[in-house]
mmCIF file of C-alpha atoms and ligand atoms in Angstrom:
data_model
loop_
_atom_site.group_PDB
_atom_site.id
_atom_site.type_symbol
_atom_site.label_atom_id
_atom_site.label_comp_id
_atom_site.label_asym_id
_atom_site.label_seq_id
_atom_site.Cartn_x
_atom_site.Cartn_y
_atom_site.Cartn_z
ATOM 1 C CA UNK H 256 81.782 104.576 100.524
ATOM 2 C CA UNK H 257 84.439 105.046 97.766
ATOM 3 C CA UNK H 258 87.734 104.033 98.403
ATOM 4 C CA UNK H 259 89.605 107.080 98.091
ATOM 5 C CA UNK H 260 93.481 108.337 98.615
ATOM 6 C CA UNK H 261 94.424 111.522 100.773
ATOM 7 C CA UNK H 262 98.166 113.632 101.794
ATOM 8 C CA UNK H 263 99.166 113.386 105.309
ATOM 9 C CA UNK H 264 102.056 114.894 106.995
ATOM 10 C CA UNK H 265 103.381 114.027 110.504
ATOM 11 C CA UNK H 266 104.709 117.422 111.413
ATOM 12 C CA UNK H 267 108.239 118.768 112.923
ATOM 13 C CA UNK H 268 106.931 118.965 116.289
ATOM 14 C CA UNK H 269 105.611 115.530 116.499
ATOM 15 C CA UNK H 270 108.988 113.657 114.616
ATOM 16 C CA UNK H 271 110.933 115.538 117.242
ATOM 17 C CA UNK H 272 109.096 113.621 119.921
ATOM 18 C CA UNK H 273 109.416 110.909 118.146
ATOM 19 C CA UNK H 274 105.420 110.363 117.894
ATOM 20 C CA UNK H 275 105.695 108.533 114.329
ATOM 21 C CA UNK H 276 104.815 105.241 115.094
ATOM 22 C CA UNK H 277 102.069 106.499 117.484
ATOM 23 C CA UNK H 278 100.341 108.525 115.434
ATOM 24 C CA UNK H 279 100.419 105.755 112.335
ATOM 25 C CA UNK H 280 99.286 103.698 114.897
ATOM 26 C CA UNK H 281 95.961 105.996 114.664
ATOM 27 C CA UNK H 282 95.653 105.938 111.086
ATOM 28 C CA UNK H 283 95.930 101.778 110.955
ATOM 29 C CA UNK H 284 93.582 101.349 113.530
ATOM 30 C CA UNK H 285 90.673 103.157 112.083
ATOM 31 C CA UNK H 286 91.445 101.604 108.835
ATOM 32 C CA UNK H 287 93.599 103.728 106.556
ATOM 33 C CA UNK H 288 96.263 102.209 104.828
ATOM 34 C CA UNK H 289 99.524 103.747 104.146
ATOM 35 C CA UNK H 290 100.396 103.212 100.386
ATOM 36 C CA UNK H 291 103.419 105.897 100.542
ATOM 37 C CA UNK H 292 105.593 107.173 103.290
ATOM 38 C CA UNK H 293 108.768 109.221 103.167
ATOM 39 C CA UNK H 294 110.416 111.271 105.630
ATOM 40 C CA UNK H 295 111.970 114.188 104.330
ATOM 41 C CA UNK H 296 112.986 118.089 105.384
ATOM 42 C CA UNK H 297 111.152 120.445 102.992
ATOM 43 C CA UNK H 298 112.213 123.208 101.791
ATOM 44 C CA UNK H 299 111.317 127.381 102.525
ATOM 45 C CA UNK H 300 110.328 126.786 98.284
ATOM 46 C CA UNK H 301 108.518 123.644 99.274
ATOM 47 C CA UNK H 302 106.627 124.976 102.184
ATOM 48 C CA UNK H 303 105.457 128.209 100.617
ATOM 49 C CA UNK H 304 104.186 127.092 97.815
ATOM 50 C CA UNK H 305 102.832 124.018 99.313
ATOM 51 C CA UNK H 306 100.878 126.575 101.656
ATOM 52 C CA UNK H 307 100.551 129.214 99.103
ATOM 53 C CA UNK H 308 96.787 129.412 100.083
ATOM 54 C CA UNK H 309 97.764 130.756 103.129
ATOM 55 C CA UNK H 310 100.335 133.557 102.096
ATOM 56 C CA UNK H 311 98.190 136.092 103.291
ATOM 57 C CA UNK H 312 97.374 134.983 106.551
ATOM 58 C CA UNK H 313 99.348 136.494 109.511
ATOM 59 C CA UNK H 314 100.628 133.038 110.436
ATOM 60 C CA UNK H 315 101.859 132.237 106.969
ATOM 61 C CA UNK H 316 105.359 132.981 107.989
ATOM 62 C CA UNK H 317 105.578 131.611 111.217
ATOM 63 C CA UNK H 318 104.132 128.016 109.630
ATOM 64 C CA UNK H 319 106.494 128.273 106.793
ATOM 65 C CA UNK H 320 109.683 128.572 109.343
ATOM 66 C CA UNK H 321 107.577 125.333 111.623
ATOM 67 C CA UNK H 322 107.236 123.332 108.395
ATOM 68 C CA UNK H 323 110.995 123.843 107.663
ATOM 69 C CA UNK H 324 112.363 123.341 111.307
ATOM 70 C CA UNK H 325 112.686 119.624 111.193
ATOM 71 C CA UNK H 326 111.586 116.520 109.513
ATOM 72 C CA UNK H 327 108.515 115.614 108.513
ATOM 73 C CA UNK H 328 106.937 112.706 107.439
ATOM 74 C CA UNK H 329 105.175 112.513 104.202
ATOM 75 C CA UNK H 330 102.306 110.151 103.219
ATOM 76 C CA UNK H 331 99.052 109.047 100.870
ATOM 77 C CA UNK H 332 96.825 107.484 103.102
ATOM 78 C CA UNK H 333 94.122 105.030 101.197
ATOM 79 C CA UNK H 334 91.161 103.693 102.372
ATOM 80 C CA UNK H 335 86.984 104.263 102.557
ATOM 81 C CA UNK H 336 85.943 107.932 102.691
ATOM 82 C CA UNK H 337 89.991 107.974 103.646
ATOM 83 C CA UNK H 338 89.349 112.407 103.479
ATOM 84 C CA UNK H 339 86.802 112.643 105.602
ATOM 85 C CA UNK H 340 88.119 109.842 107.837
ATOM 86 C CA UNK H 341 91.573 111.732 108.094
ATOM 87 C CA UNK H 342 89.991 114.404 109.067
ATOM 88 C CA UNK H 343 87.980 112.815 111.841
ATOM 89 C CA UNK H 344 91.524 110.772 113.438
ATOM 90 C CA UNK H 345 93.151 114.204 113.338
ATOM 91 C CA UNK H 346 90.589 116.393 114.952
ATOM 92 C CA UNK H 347 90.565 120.311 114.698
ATOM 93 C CA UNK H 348 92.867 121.921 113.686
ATOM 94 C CA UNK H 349 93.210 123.574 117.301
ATOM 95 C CA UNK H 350 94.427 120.662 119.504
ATOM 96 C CA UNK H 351 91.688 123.052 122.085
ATOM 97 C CA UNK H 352 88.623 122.342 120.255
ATOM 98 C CA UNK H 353 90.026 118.454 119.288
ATOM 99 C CA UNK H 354 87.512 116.034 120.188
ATOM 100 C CA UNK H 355 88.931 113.434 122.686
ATOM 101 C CA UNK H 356 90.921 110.866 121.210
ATOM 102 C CA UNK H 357 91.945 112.078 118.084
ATOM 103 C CA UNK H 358 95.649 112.902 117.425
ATOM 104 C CA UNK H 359 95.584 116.372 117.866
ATOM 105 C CA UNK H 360 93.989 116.049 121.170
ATOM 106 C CA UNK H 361 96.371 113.852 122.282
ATOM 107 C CA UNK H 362 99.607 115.084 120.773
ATOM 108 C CA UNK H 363 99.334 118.767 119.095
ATOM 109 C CA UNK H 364 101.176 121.460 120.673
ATOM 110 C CA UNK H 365 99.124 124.393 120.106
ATOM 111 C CA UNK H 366 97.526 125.768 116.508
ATOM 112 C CA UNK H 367 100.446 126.079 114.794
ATOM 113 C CA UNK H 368 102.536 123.076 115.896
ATOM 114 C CA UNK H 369 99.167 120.253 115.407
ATOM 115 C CA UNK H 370 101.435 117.030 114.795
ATOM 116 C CA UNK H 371 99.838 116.121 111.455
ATOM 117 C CA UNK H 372 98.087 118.023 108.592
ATOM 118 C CA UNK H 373 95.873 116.179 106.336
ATOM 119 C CA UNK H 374 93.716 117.469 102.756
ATOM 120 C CA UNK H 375 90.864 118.771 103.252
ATOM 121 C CA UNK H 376 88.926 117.673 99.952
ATOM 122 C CA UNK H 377 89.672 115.759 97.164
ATOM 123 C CA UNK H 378 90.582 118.321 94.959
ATOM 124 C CA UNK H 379 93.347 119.255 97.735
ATOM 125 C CA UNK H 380 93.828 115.809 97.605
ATOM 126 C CA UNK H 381 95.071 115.177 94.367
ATOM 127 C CA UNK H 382 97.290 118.378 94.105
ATOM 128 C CA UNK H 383 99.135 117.697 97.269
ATOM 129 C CA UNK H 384 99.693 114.353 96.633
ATOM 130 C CA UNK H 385 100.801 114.895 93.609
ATOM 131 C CA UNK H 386 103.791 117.707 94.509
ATOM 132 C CA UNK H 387 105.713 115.126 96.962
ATOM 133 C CA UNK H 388 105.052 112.049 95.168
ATOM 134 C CA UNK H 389 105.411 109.988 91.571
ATOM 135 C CA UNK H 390 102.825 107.885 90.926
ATOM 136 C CA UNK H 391 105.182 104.738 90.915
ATOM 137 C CA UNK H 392 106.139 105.889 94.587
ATOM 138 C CA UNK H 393 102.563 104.867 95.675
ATOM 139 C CA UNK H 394 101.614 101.408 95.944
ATOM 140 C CA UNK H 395 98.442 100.442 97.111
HETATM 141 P P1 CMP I 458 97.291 122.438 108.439
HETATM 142 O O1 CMP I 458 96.158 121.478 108.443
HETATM 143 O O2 CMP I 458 98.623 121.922 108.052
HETATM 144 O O3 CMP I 458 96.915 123.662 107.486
HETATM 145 C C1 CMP I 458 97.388 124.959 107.679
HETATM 146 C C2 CMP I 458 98.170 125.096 108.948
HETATM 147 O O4 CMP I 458 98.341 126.432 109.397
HETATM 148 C C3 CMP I 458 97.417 124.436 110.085
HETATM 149 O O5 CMP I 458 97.419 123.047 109.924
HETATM 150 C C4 CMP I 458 98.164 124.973 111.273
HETATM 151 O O6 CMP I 458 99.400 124.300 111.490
HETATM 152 C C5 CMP I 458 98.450 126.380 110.795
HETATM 153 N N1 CMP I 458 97.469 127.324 111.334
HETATM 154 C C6 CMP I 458 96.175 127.410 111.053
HETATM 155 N N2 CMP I 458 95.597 128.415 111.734
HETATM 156 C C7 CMP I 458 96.571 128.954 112.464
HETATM 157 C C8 CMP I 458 96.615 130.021 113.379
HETATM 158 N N3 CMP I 458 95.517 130.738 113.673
HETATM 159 N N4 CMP I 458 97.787 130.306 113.958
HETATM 160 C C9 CMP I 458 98.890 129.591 113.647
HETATM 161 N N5 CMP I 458 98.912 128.566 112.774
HETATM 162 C C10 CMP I 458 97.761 128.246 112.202
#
């Protein structure tokens, strides 16, 4: 398995419950490391164009105004197959379908407000990583 590096964000919904530390706690305990971490409030610029894949989806404006609501924590996550195994700690992207002990089952809201969003290849990877971090931020 290559090691591998891959853009998390703990959501508005989950800082405001104060769910940080809980859902790191997932991410460290299945072996991801986190090599950068800031917490931040994005900006309407920031969240469209960090979504801009979505803009013609009918809940592109409804996520931009979530992602902009509160803080959010940003992070690179590093470790073995660290995409795929993001993926798997988060669960589906509706907290409904999440399989049973991932974060979104546990801690998700509904759809829109799912606590944490995480790339979904490497390609994605890289480019998201890359808008809310310098590479001297990251420190493996
Ligand atoms: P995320 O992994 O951050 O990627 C896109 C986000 O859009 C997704 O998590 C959800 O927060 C949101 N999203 C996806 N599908 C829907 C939907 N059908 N309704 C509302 N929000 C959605």
């Amino acid at each position: 398995m290559p090691t591998e590096r891959t853009f998390s964000i703990i959501k508005p919904d989950a800082t405001r419950r104060n769910l940080t530390g809980r859902i790191n706690a997932k991410f460290e305990e299945a072996g991801l490391r986190i090599v950068a971490q800031k917490r931040a409030r994005i900006s309407q610029a920031q969240a469209e164009a960090f979504y801009g894949v979505h803009r013609e989806r009918p809940f592109f404006g409804g996520l931009v105004s979530f992602m902009t609501s509160g803080p959010v924590v940003l992070q690179v996550l590093e470790g073995e197959d660290a995409i795929a195994a993001n993926r798997r700690i988060m669960g589906a992207t509706d907290p409904k379908k999440a399989d049973a002990g991932t974060i979104r089952a546990e801690f998700a809201e509904d759809i829109e407000a799912n606590s944490v969003h995480g790339s979904d290849s490497a390609e994605n990877a890289a480019t998201e990583i890359a808008f809310f971090f310098r590479p001297e931020e990251i420190v493996g």
